[in-house]
Amino acid sequence: MAKACCGGSGASVRRVKKSSCCGSSEKASEQAQACCGNKDSETNQNACACAKGASFDAEWVTGRIATPAGDVPQAATKLTFKDTLGSWKCRWSINRMNYKVEPGIYAVGTPDAASPVLVTANYKMTFDRLREQLGGLSLWIVVLDTNGINVWCAAGKGTFGTEELIKRIKAVRLADIVSHRTIILPQLGAVGVAAHEVTKETGFRVIYGTIRAKDIKAFLANGMKATEEMRTVKFTFADRIVLTPVELVGTMKPMLIAFGVLFILNAIGFGHYGWADFYGIIGSVLIGAVVTPALLPWVPGRAFSFKGALLGLLWAAGFLLLNGLPAAPVFGWLKAAAYFLLLPALSGFLTMNFTGSSTYTSLSGVDKEMEIALPIMLFAAAGGVLLLLVSDFIRLFGGALV
Amino acid sequence: MKYLKNVVTLRHDIEKCTGCGMCLEVCPHRVFIPSEGKVKIRDRDACMECGACARNCPFGAIEVDEGVGCAAAIIMSFFTGEEPSCGC
């Protein structure tokens, strides 16, 4: 069975914990991040009151809850402006890969030994999406070390996985903190966690909660039963729109390079590029990275590249109409043909990249889509670039617009 | 929203299935449905090959070539020679 991305659970990246408490126990070499002596807990020789790596310093920590396993930081359920700003920055790819919460156990409200235990990832945005839904509740949150990646992606990589969960349960001494033996995982964490193996290893029964944090309250109130609706992943207009800035930011660098090349071609007297070329290309980038993703279910076709290329074709047609068609185009027929090839290919490629953001594309499907679409798009793009160069070449030698 | 038809690698072994319902719980696209004390595949094309069902089936009744349906990851893996893995 071909394993998930990143070599699956076995290969999960684990960095050595620099947490200062207690030093590690005999098992240290294997469980370096497990401070507070998981192995020695019975004898209690490590009577430190550290919070198993959980941070008390974070600005959203409002207090501490004493437990038999040491004090646990209490997290606020109201977000501050800074939290909101942090999430917003991530949506624009600013500091997105380094927005983390210290792994460990945290309290919400004033939980006791009978309170429910939720498990989540240590991406700060994930943690915030969860805690903001927990106002008025008292429970424990175990934060796994997923390298600051959200639950679903980390589960795909295996870092939100069986191994990390088992280690973390032992490291935070969960069995000493709660008297029951049930933990609630986000449903999408199931990609990386084998519930039966966790139970075998730790004695904790894994219950898969809801997909969305906003349903957790209802799930708990309903005796830990999720409705079909809570168990179904969606991809709404709002879900899609919020993901498009990252796509757009991702195009910035190659776009700057492309425009830089055009600028240089102009400067050396070879290129004939101006405002029309600029907005033509920018338009097809917006179509591919923003407009098509936003309109995804309403654009005909199933393959993402097809959807993007289709709207890209519409844009190319509109762009050419704006520039003289159906009469002679202002930049000549060669260039018009070039853009008719280039713009749809560009849009199609960018929308194809949105498969990674989508919630319903399979690896086999994307493989198949790419097998067909990639050569077509590359061919069209190469043809387009060639025509542009030919057009420039003709004009360079005093030829008329063709 | 549906992706491509007839591409998914999901396999369900009715002999090994005990009808425990774990796959019904974890599947984010409601691919399975209870049937005669066991489960059956309701909508194969809805499967995104995330692998949650296979991983959580205690009886090994489900197999799927799991992976990320991400074009950028596949392009990247083409260059690195590794399994596709999202950088997100």
Short mmCIF file of C-alpha atoms in Angstrom, two decimals:
data_model
loop_
_atom_site.label_atom_id
_atom_site.label_comp_id
_atom_site.label_asym_id
_atom_site.label_seq_id
_atom_site.Cartn_x
_atom_site.Cartn_y
_atom_site.Cartn_z
CA MET A 1 0.00 0.00 0.00
CA ALA A 2 1.52 3.27 -1.08
CA LYS A 3 1.85 5.33 2.02
CA ALA A 4 0.66 8.83 2.55
CA CYS A 5 2.74 11.85 1.85
CA CYS A 6 6.00 12.30 3.72
CA GLY A 7 6.52 8.60 4.11
CA GLY A 8 3.62 8.15 6.47
CA SER A 9 3.42 7.84 10.20
CA GLY A 10 6.60 5.91 10.64
CA ALA A 11 8.69 8.70 9.28
CA SER A 12 7.13 11.53 11.18
CA VAL A 13 9.61 14.24 11.85
CA ARG A 14 10.32 14.66 15.49
CA ARG A 15 12.45 17.38 16.82
CA VAL A 16 14.12 17.11 20.14
CA LYS A 17 12.31 19.04 22.77
CA LYS A 18 14.26 21.79 24.39
CA SER A 19 11.83 22.11 27.24
CA SER A 20 13.74 22.73 30.42
CA CYS A 21 11.76 20.73 32.89
CA CYS A 22 12.85 17.60 34.63
CA GLY A 23 15.31 16.29 32.14
CA SER A 24 14.35 13.10 30.47
CA SER A 25 13.98 9.70 31.99
CA GLU A 26 15.50 6.35 31.10
CA LYS A 27 13.53 6.20 27.91
CA ALA A 28 14.97 9.51 26.96
CA SER A 29 16.67 8.52 23.78
CA GLU A 30 13.43 7.42 22.25
CA GLN A 31 11.08 9.90 23.80
CA ALA A 32 13.20 12.95 24.02
CA GLN A 33 10.31 15.36 24.12
CA ALA A 34 8.61 13.54 26.94
CA CYS A 35 9.69 15.64 29.85
CA CYS A 36 8.52 15.01 33.37
CA GLY A 37 9.59 11.41 33.29
CA ASN A 38 6.78 9.48 31.74
CA LYS A 39 8.46 6.24 32.76
CA ASP A 40 9.02 7.32 36.34
CA SER A 41 5.62 8.73 36.98
CA GLU A 42 4.64 5.83 39.22
CA THR A 43 7.43 6.47 41.65
CA ASN A 44 6.96 10.19 41.30
CA GLN A 45 10.62 10.82 41.67
CA ASN A 46 10.33 13.62 39.17
CA ALA A 47 8.07 15.84 41.18
CA CYS A 48 8.35 18.84 38.94
CA ALA A 49 5.43 21.11 38.41
CA CYS A 50 6.20 21.83 34.82
CA ALA A 51 3.46 21.61 32.31
CA LYS A 52 4.95 18.95 30.12
CA GLY A 53 6.22 21.47 27.63
CA ALA A 54 3.01 23.43 27.43
CA SER A 55 3.80 27.10 27.58
CA PHE A 56 2.74 29.43 30.38
CA ASP A 57 4.33 32.38 28.65
CA ALA A 58 1.93 32.69 25.75
CA GLU A 59 -0.21 35.82 25.81
CA TRP A 60 -3.42 33.81 25.63
CA VAL A 61 -2.69 31.92 28.85
CA THR A 62 -5.06 33.24 31.49
CA GLY A 63 -4.10 31.12 34.48
CA ARG A 64 -3.01 27.72 35.66
CA ILE A 65 -4.89 24.63 36.74
CA ALA A 66 -3.29 22.34 39.31
CA THR A 67 -3.33 18.64 38.49
CA PRO A 68 -1.64 15.53 39.90
CA ALA A 69 0.71 15.83 36.92
CA GLY A 70 1.66 19.43 37.60
CA ASP A 71 0.17 22.78 36.70
CA VAL A 72 -1.47 23.11 33.34
CA PRO A 73 -1.82 26.45 31.52
CA GLN A 74 -5.34 27.69 31.03
CA ALA A 75 -6.10 29.03 27.57
CA ALA A 76 -8.46 31.90 26.84
CA THR A 77 -11.49 31.19 24.67
CA LYS A 78 -11.73 34.78 23.49
CA LEU A 79 -9.34 35.78 20.77
CA THR A 80 -7.49 39.05 20.92
CA PHE A 81 -6.75 41.37 18.02
CA LYS A 82 -3.28 39.87 17.88
CA ASP A 83 -4.68 36.36 17.43
CA THR A 84 -6.95 37.55 14.64
CA LEU A 85 -4.11 39.41 12.99
CA GLY A 86 -1.94 36.29 13.25
CA SER A 87 -4.54 34.19 11.42
CA TRP A 88 -5.02 36.91 8.82
CA LYS A 89 -1.28 37.02 8.16
CA CYS A 90 -1.21 33.25 7.66
CA ARG A 91 -3.98 33.59 5.09
CA TRP A 92 -1.61 35.84 3.17
CA SER A 93 1.30 33.45 3.62
CA ILE A 94 3.04 35.68 6.15
CA ASN A 95 4.79 33.64 8.85
CA ARG A 96 2.46 30.78 7.92
CA MET A 97 5.04 28.04 8.33
CA ASN A 98 6.16 29.23 11.73
CA TYR A 99 2.95 29.93 13.63
CA LYS A 100 3.00 27.45 16.46
CA VAL A 101 1.79 26.58 19.90
CA GLU A 102 4.06 24.69 22.30
CA PRO A 103 2.87 21.04 22.31
CA GLY A 104 1.52 19.73 25.61
CA ILE A 105 -1.70 19.84 27.60
CA TYR A 106 -3.81 22.94 28.12
CA ALA A 107 -6.96 23.67 30.08
CA VAL A 108 -10.05 25.54 28.98
CA GLY A 109 -12.29 26.81 31.76
CA THR A 110 -11.75 24.91 35.00
CA PRO A 111 -11.59 21.24 34.06
CA ASP A 112 -11.29 18.36 36.51
CA ALA A 113 -10.58 14.64 36.34
CA ALA A 114 -13.91 13.95 34.68
CA SER A 115 -13.63 16.61 31.96
CA PRO A 116 -13.43 15.67 28.29
CA VAL A 117 -10.11 15.65 26.49
CA LEU A 118 -9.75 17.12 23.00
CA VAL A 119 -6.70 16.59 20.83
CA THR A 120 -5.45 19.06 18.25
CA ALA A 121 -2.45 20.17 16.20
CA ASN A 122 0.08 22.81 17.21
CA TYR A 123 -0.60 25.18 14.31
CA LYS A 124 -1.62 28.35 16.15
CA MET A 125 -4.44 29.02 13.71
CA THR A 126 -5.84 25.54 14.33
CA PHE A 127 -5.54 25.98 18.09
CA ASP A 128 -7.29 29.37 17.88
CA ARG A 129 -10.11 28.02 15.68
CA LEU A 130 -10.68 25.39 18.35
CA ARG A 131 -10.44 27.43 21.55
CA GLU A 132 -12.63 30.24 20.28
CA GLN A 133 -15.45 27.68 20.06
CA LEU A 134 -15.05 26.47 23.64
CA GLY A 135 -16.36 29.43 25.64
CA GLY A 136 -18.24 28.30 28.75
CA LEU A 137 -16.87 24.76 28.60
CA SER A 138 -14.34 23.14 30.90
CA LEU A 139 -12.08 20.61 29.25
CA TRP A 140 -8.53 19.59 28.43
CA ILE A 141 -6.76 20.10 25.13
CA VAL A 142 -3.81 17.92 24.22
CA VAL A 143 -1.73 19.67 21.57
CA LEU A 144 0.35 17.33 19.41
CA ASP A 145 3.62 18.39 17.84
CA THR A 146 2.74 18.66 14.16
CA ASN A 147 5.47 21.18 13.34
CA GLY A 148 2.93 23.96 13.15
CA ILE A 149 0.83 22.21 10.48
CA ASN A 150 -2.95 21.91 10.61
CA VAL A 151 -4.66 18.65 11.56
CA TRP A 152 -5.58 17.34 8.13
CA CYS A 153 -2.27 18.05 6.39
CA ALA A 154 -0.29 16.85 9.39
CA ALA A 155 -2.37 13.66 9.52
CA GLY A 156 -1.56 13.13 5.84
CA LYS A 157 2.12 13.51 6.65
CA GLY A 158 1.80 11.29 9.70
CA THR A 159 2.94 13.92 12.20
CA PHE A 160 -0.58 14.10 13.57
CA GLY A 161 -0.27 10.37 13.93
CA THR A 162 -0.56 7.27 16.07
CA GLU A 163 3.02 7.44 17.26
CA GLU A 164 2.98 11.12 18.26
CA LEU A 165 -0.40 10.74 19.97
CA ILE A 166 0.76 7.77 22.05
CA LYS A 167 3.93 9.58 23.05
CA ARG A 168 2.09 12.77 23.91
CA ILE A 169 -0.52 10.99 26.04
CA LYS A 170 2.30 9.48 28.07
CA ALA A 171 4.38 12.66 28.13
CA VAL A 172 1.61 14.83 29.54
CA ARG A 173 0.63 12.03 31.95
CA LEU A 174 -2.93 12.20 30.80
CA ALA A 175 -3.81 9.07 32.78
CA ASP A 176 -2.91 10.99 35.97
CA ILE A 177 -4.90 14.06 35.01
CA VAL A 178 -8.22 12.48 34.05
CA SER A 179 -10.00 9.52 35.61
CA HIS A 180 -11.85 8.46 32.43
CA ARG A 181 -10.17 6.83 29.44
CA THR A 182 -11.61 8.63 26.43
CA ILE A 183 -10.03 11.16 24.10
CA ILE A 184 -11.76 13.09 21.35
CA LEU A 185 -9.86 13.58 18.11
CA PRO A 186 -10.82 15.78 15.19
CA GLN A 187 -12.34 13.50 12.56
CA LEU A 188 -9.81 14.58 9.93
CA GLY A 189 -7.03 13.41 12.26
CA ALA A 190 -8.14 9.85 11.42
CA VAL A 191 -5.99 10.06 8.30
CA GLY A 192 -2.91 9.70 10.50
CA VAL A 193 -4.19 7.94 13.61
CA ALA A 194 -5.18 4.29 13.98
CA ALA A 195 -7.66 4.47 16.86
CA HIS A 196 -7.38 0.79 17.79
CA GLU A 197 -3.60 1.02 18.06
CA VAL A 198 -3.80 4.02 20.36
CA THR A 199 -6.22 2.16 22.63
CA LYS A 200 -4.00 -0.90 22.71
CA GLU A 201 -0.97 1.18 23.59
CA THR A 202 -2.42 3.69 26.07
CA GLY A 203 -5.76 2.37 27.28
CA PHE A 204 -7.45 5.51 25.97
CA ARG A 205 -10.40 5.00 23.69
CA VAL A 206 -10.36 7.30 20.68
CA ILE A 207 -13.58 8.95 19.66
CA TYR A 208 -13.56 10.88 16.43
CA GLY A 209 -15.33 14.16 16.92
CA THR A 210 -16.52 16.53 14.28
CA ILE A 211 -14.69 17.86 11.27
CA ARG A 212 -15.29 21.51 12.13
CA ALA A 213 -14.44 23.08 15.47
CA LYS A 214 -17.70 25.01 15.45
CA ASP A 215 -19.61 21.73 15.84
CA ILE A 216 -17.68 20.55 18.91
CA LYS A 217 -20.05 22.13 21.41
CA ALA A 218 -23.08 20.48 19.87
CA PHE A 219 -21.16 17.20 19.61
CA LEU A 220 -20.35 17.25 23.33
CA ALA A 221 -23.86 18.30 24.29
CA ASN A 222 -25.21 15.48 22.16
CA GLY A 223 -23.36 12.80 24.16
CA MET A 224 -20.42 12.74 21.75
CA LYS A 225 -22.53 11.88 18.76
CA ALA A 226 -21.86 13.57 15.45
CA THR A 227 -24.49 14.04 12.80
CA GLU A 228 -23.84 13.07 9.18
CA GLU A 229 -23.58 16.74 8.40
CA MET A 230 -20.86 17.22 11.03
CA ARG A 231 -18.99 14.27 9.53
CA THR A 232 -19.01 15.55 5.97
CA VAL A 233 -16.27 17.77 4.69
CA LYS A 234 -17.36 20.76 2.67
CA PHE A 235 -15.79 23.27 0.37
CA THR A 236 -18.08 26.27 0.45
CA PHE A 237 -17.61 29.55 -1.34
CA ALA A 238 -16.24 31.08 1.87
CA ASP A 239 -13.92 28.08 2.39
CA ARG A 240 -12.53 28.56 -1.08
CA ILE A 241 -12.23 32.33 -1.06
CA VAL A 242 -10.24 32.34 2.15
CA LEU A 243 -7.65 30.07 0.52
CA THR A 244 -7.10 32.13 -2.60
CA PRO A 245 -4.70 34.76 -1.19
CA VAL A 246 -2.11 32.05 -0.52
CA GLU A 247 -2.47 30.94 -4.14
CA LEU A 248 -2.06 34.50 -5.31
CA VAL A 249 0.97 35.17 -3.12
CA GLY A 250 2.48 31.98 -4.51
CA THR A 251 2.36 33.43 -8.03
CA MET A 252 4.13 36.64 -7.01
CA LYS A 253 7.68 35.45 -7.42
CA PRO A 254 7.33 33.82 -10.85
CA MET A 255 5.27 36.82 -11.98
CA LEU A 256 7.95 39.27 -10.87
CA ILE A 257 10.50 37.23 -12.76
CA ALA A 258 8.31 37.10 -15.88
CA PHE A 259 7.65 40.84 -15.85
CA GLY A 260 11.31 41.44 -15.12
CA VAL A 261 12.20 39.49 -18.26
CA LEU A 262 9.69 41.50 -20.33
CA PHE A 263 11.11 44.70 -18.88
CA ILE A 264 14.63 43.68 -19.85
CA LEU A 265 13.49 42.68 -23.34
CA ASN A 266 11.96 46.15 -23.68
CA ALA A 267 15.08 47.81 -22.33
CA ILE A 268 17.37 46.13 -24.83
CA GLY A 269 15.04 47.15 -27.61
CA PHE A 270 13.84 43.66 -28.46
CA GLY A 271 10.54 43.56 -26.60
CA HIS A 272 7.41 45.52 -27.35
CA TYR A 273 5.50 45.03 -24.16
CA GLY A 274 3.22 47.50 -22.49
CA TRP A 275 0.18 47.97 -20.32
CA ALA A 276 -1.99 45.59 -22.38
CA ASP A 277 0.45 42.73 -21.98
CA PHE A 278 0.66 43.41 -18.26
CA TYR A 279 -3.06 43.33 -17.54
CA GLY A 280 -3.59 40.45 -19.94
CA ILE A 281 -1.24 38.26 -17.94
CA ILE A 282 -2.37 39.56 -14.53
CA GLY A 283 -5.95 38.89 -15.61
CA SER A 284 -5.26 35.28 -16.42
CA VAL A 285 -3.43 34.85 -13.10
CA LEU A 286 -6.47 36.21 -11.26
CA ILE A 287 -8.76 33.96 -13.29
CA GLY A 288 -6.69 30.88 -12.50
CA ALA A 289 -5.84 31.54 -8.86
CA VAL A 290 -8.93 33.39 -7.60
CA VAL A 291 -11.92 33.51 -9.93
CA THR A 292 -12.06 29.86 -10.99
CA PRO A 293 -11.48 28.57 -7.42
CA ALA A 294 -14.25 30.88 -6.21
CA LEU A 295 -16.66 29.71 -8.90
CA LEU A 296 -15.41 26.10 -8.82
CA PRO A 297 -18.69 24.14 -8.67
CA TRP A 298 -20.34 26.31 -11.31
CA VAL A 299 -17.59 26.08 -13.91
CA PRO A 300 -18.22 23.13 -16.27
CA GLY A 301 -15.93 20.12 -16.20
CA ARG A 302 -14.37 18.08 -13.42
CA ALA A 303 -10.64 18.48 -13.96
CA PHE A 304 -9.38 21.66 -12.30
CA SER A 305 -7.06 22.50 -15.18
CA PHE A 306 -9.99 22.27 -17.59
CA LYS A 307 -12.07 24.62 -15.47
CA GLY A 308 -9.22 27.12 -15.25
CA ALA A 309 -8.40 26.90 -18.94
CA LEU A 310 -12.06 27.36 -19.85
CA LEU A 311 -12.38 30.62 -17.93
CA GLY A 312 -8.89 31.52 -19.12
CA LEU A 313 -10.12 31.11 -22.69
CA LEU A 314 -13.04 33.43 -21.95
CA TRP A 315 -10.62 35.93 -20.50
CA ALA A 316 -8.32 35.62 -23.52
CA ALA A 317 -11.27 36.28 -25.82
CA GLY A 318 -12.34 39.29 -23.77
CA PHE A 319 -8.78 40.57 -23.61
CA LEU A 320 -8.41 40.36 -27.39
CA LEU A 321 -11.77 42.06 -27.93
CA LEU A 322 -10.50 44.88 -25.72
CA ASN A 323 -7.46 45.17 -27.95
CA GLY A 324 -8.92 45.51 -31.38
CA LEU A 325 -10.54 42.20 -32.25
CA PRO A 326 -12.40 41.31 -34.41
CA ALA A 327 -10.61 43.94 -36.47
CA ALA A 328 -6.82 43.84 -36.52
CA PRO A 329 -5.52 43.57 -32.96
CA VAL A 330 -3.44 46.53 -31.81
CA PHE A 331 -0.46 44.32 -31.10
CA GLY A 332 -0.76 42.26 -34.27
CA TRP A 333 -2.17 38.85 -35.09
CA LEU A 334 0.90 36.92 -33.98
CA LYS A 335 0.71 38.30 -30.49
CA ALA A 336 -3.03 37.80 -30.41
CA ALA A 337 -2.52 34.14 -31.26
CA ALA A 338 0.22 33.93 -28.65
CA TYR A 339 -2.09 35.18 -25.91
CA PHE A 340 -4.88 32.95 -27.08
CA LEU A 341 -2.57 30.02 -26.29
CA LEU A 342 -0.73 31.44 -23.32
CA LEU A 343 -3.48 32.92 -21.16
CA PRO A 344 -5.72 29.82 -20.93
CA ALA A 345 -2.68 27.63 -20.25
CA LEU A 346 -1.62 29.92 -17.42
CA SER A 347 -5.10 29.99 -15.86
CA GLY A 348 -5.45 26.24 -16.24
CA PHE A 349 -2.13 25.58 -14.57
CA LEU A 350 -2.90 27.83 -11.61
CA THR A 351 -6.33 26.30 -11.08
CA MET A 352 -4.77 22.85 -11.29
CA ASN A 353 -2.58 23.88 -8.38
CA PHE A 354 -5.73 24.59 -6.39
CA THR A 355 -6.27 20.80 -6.18
CA GLY A 356 -3.94 20.96 -3.19
CA SER A 357 -6.24 23.38 -1.41
CA SER A 358 -9.40 21.51 -2.32
CA THR A 359 -11.02 19.02 0.00
CA TYR A 360 -12.08 16.38 -2.49
CA THR A 361 -9.36 15.60 -5.04
CA SER A 362 -7.61 12.22 -4.89
CA LEU A 363 -3.99 11.48 -5.72
CA SER A 364 -5.05 9.06 -8.48
CA GLY A 365 -7.33 11.71 -9.93
CA VAL A 366 -4.76 14.50 -9.90
CA ASP A 367 -2.23 12.10 -11.38
CA LYS A 368 -4.57 11.34 -14.24
CA GLU A 369 -5.52 14.97 -14.72
CA MET A 370 -1.89 16.02 -14.88
CA GLU A 371 -0.95 13.28 -17.27
CA ILE A 372 -3.34 14.73 -19.81
CA ALA A 373 -3.41 18.41 -18.97
CA LEU A 374 0.23 19.16 -18.24
CA PRO A 375 1.59 18.35 -21.72
CA ILE A 376 -1.23 20.34 -23.34
CA MET A 377 -0.62 23.36 -21.12
CA LEU A 378 3.14 23.22 -21.55
CA PHE A 379 2.76 22.89 -25.30
CA ALA A 380 0.32 25.81 -25.48
CA ALA A 381 2.50 27.97 -23.24
CA ALA A 382 5.65 27.16 -25.18
CA GLY A 383 3.83 27.89 -28.45
CA GLY A 384 2.60 31.19 -27.04
CA VAL A 385 6.05 32.27 -25.90
CA LEU A 386 7.51 31.29 -29.27
CA LEU A 387 4.92 33.38 -31.12
CA LEU A 388 5.66 36.36 -28.85
CA LEU A 389 9.36 36.07 -29.63
CA VAL A 390 8.70 35.71 -33.35
CA SER A 391 6.49 38.81 -33.25
CA ASP A 392 9.22 40.76 -31.45
CA PHE A 393 11.81 39.48 -33.87
CA ILE A 394 9.86 40.61 -36.91
CA ARG A 395 9.37 44.07 -35.43
CA LEU A 396 13.01 44.26 -34.41
CA PHE A 397 13.97 44.05 -38.04
CA GLY A 398 11.50 46.68 -39.05
CA GLY A 399 8.77 44.30 -40.12
CA ALA A 400 5.17 45.43 -39.94
CA LEU A 401 2.78 44.11 -37.30
CA VAL A 402 1.67 40.67 -38.32
CA MET B 1 -18.56 18.66 -5.92
CA LYS B 2 -17.20 15.61 -7.69
CA TYR B 3 -13.77 14.94 -9.05
CA LEU B 4 -12.79 12.58 -11.89
CA LYS B 5 -14.72 9.36 -12.38
CA ASN B 6 -13.32 5.83 -12.10
CA VAL B 7 -9.85 6.71 -10.85
CA VAL B 8 -10.04 5.83 -7.17
CA THR B 9 -8.03 2.91 -5.77
CA LEU B 10 -10.37 2.14 -2.85
CA ARG B 11 -10.94 -1.59 -2.21
CA HIS B 12 -13.29 -3.04 0.39
CA ASP B 13 -13.07 -6.71 1.35
CA ILE B 14 -16.53 -7.82 2.37
CA GLU B 15 -15.13 -11.06 3.82
CA LYS B 16 -12.98 -9.26 6.37
CA CYS B 17 -15.58 -6.58 7.14
CA THR B 18 -17.33 -7.00 10.47
CA GLY B 19 -19.57 -3.99 10.17
CA CYS B 20 -17.91 -2.21 13.10
CA GLY B 21 -18.65 1.10 11.42
CA MET B 22 -15.31 2.77 12.02
CA CYS B 23 -15.02 3.71 8.33
CA LEU B 24 -18.48 5.25 8.43
CA GLU B 25 -17.23 7.46 11.23
CA VAL B 26 -13.95 8.67 9.75
CA CYS B 27 -14.79 9.08 6.06
CA PRO B 28 -15.09 12.80 5.30
CA HIS B 29 -17.01 12.14 2.09
CA ARG B 30 -19.54 9.56 3.27
CA VAL B 31 -18.24 6.98 0.82
CA PHE B 32 -19.52 4.00 2.85
CA ILE B 33 -23.01 3.02 3.90
CA PRO B 34 -24.22 0.31 6.30
CA SER B 35 -25.54 -2.72 4.49
CA GLU B 36 -26.76 -6.05 5.85
CA GLY B 37 -24.75 -5.89 9.05
CA LYS B 38 -21.59 -4.83 7.23
CA VAL B 39 -20.73 -1.80 5.14
CA LYS B 40 -20.54 -1.30 1.41
CA ILE B 41 -19.19 1.40 -0.86
CA ARG B 42 -21.96 3.86 -1.61
CA ASP B 43 -20.10 6.33 -3.79
CA ARG B 44 -16.65 5.31 -4.94
CA ASP B 45 -16.04 8.45 -7.00
CA ALA B 46 -16.49 10.60 -3.89
CA CYS B 47 -13.38 9.02 -2.34
CA MET B 48 -10.36 11.33 -2.10
CA GLU B 49 -7.96 8.57 -1.03
CA CYS B 50 -7.13 10.20 2.30
CA GLY B 51 -6.72 6.74 3.81
CA ALA B 52 -8.54 7.39 7.10
CA CYS B 53 -10.81 4.35 6.64
CA ALA B 54 -7.99 1.93 5.86
CA ARG B 55 -5.90 3.17 8.78
CA ASN B 56 -8.76 2.86 11.23
CA CYS B 57 -10.15 -0.46 10.07
CA PRO B 58 -9.12 -2.88 12.84
CA PHE B 59 -9.73 -5.83 10.51
CA GLY B 60 -7.74 -4.73 7.49
CA ALA B 61 -10.82 -4.88 5.31
CA ILE B 62 -10.07 -1.67 3.43
CA GLU B 63 -7.20 -0.84 1.16
CA VAL B 64 -6.48 2.37 -0.69
CA ASP B 65 -3.38 3.88 -2.24
CA GLU B 66 -3.53 6.89 -0.04
CA GLY B 67 -1.90 10.18 -0.86
CA VAL B 68 -2.37 13.88 -1.38
CA GLY B 69 -4.45 15.05 -4.31
CA CYS B 70 -2.23 18.06 -4.82
CA ALA B 71 -0.77 18.99 -8.20
CA ALA B 72 2.02 21.11 -6.72
CA ALA B 73 3.10 18.20 -4.52
CA ILE B 74 3.12 15.83 -7.49
CA ILE B 75 5.20 18.25 -9.55
CA MET B 76 7.57 18.62 -6.62
CA SER B 77 7.87 14.86 -6.20
CA PHE B 78 8.75 14.62 -9.88
CA PHE B 79 11.84 16.66 -9.15
CA THR B 80 12.75 15.23 -5.75
CA GLY B 81 11.90 11.63 -6.58
CA GLU B 82 10.03 11.26 -3.30
CA GLU B 83 6.39 10.49 -2.56
CA PRO B 84 4.15 13.51 -3.17
CA SER B 85 3.81 15.44 0.06
CA CYS B 86 2.22 18.78 0.59
CA GLY B 87 4.37 21.56 1.94
CA CYS B 88 1.44 23.15 3.77
#
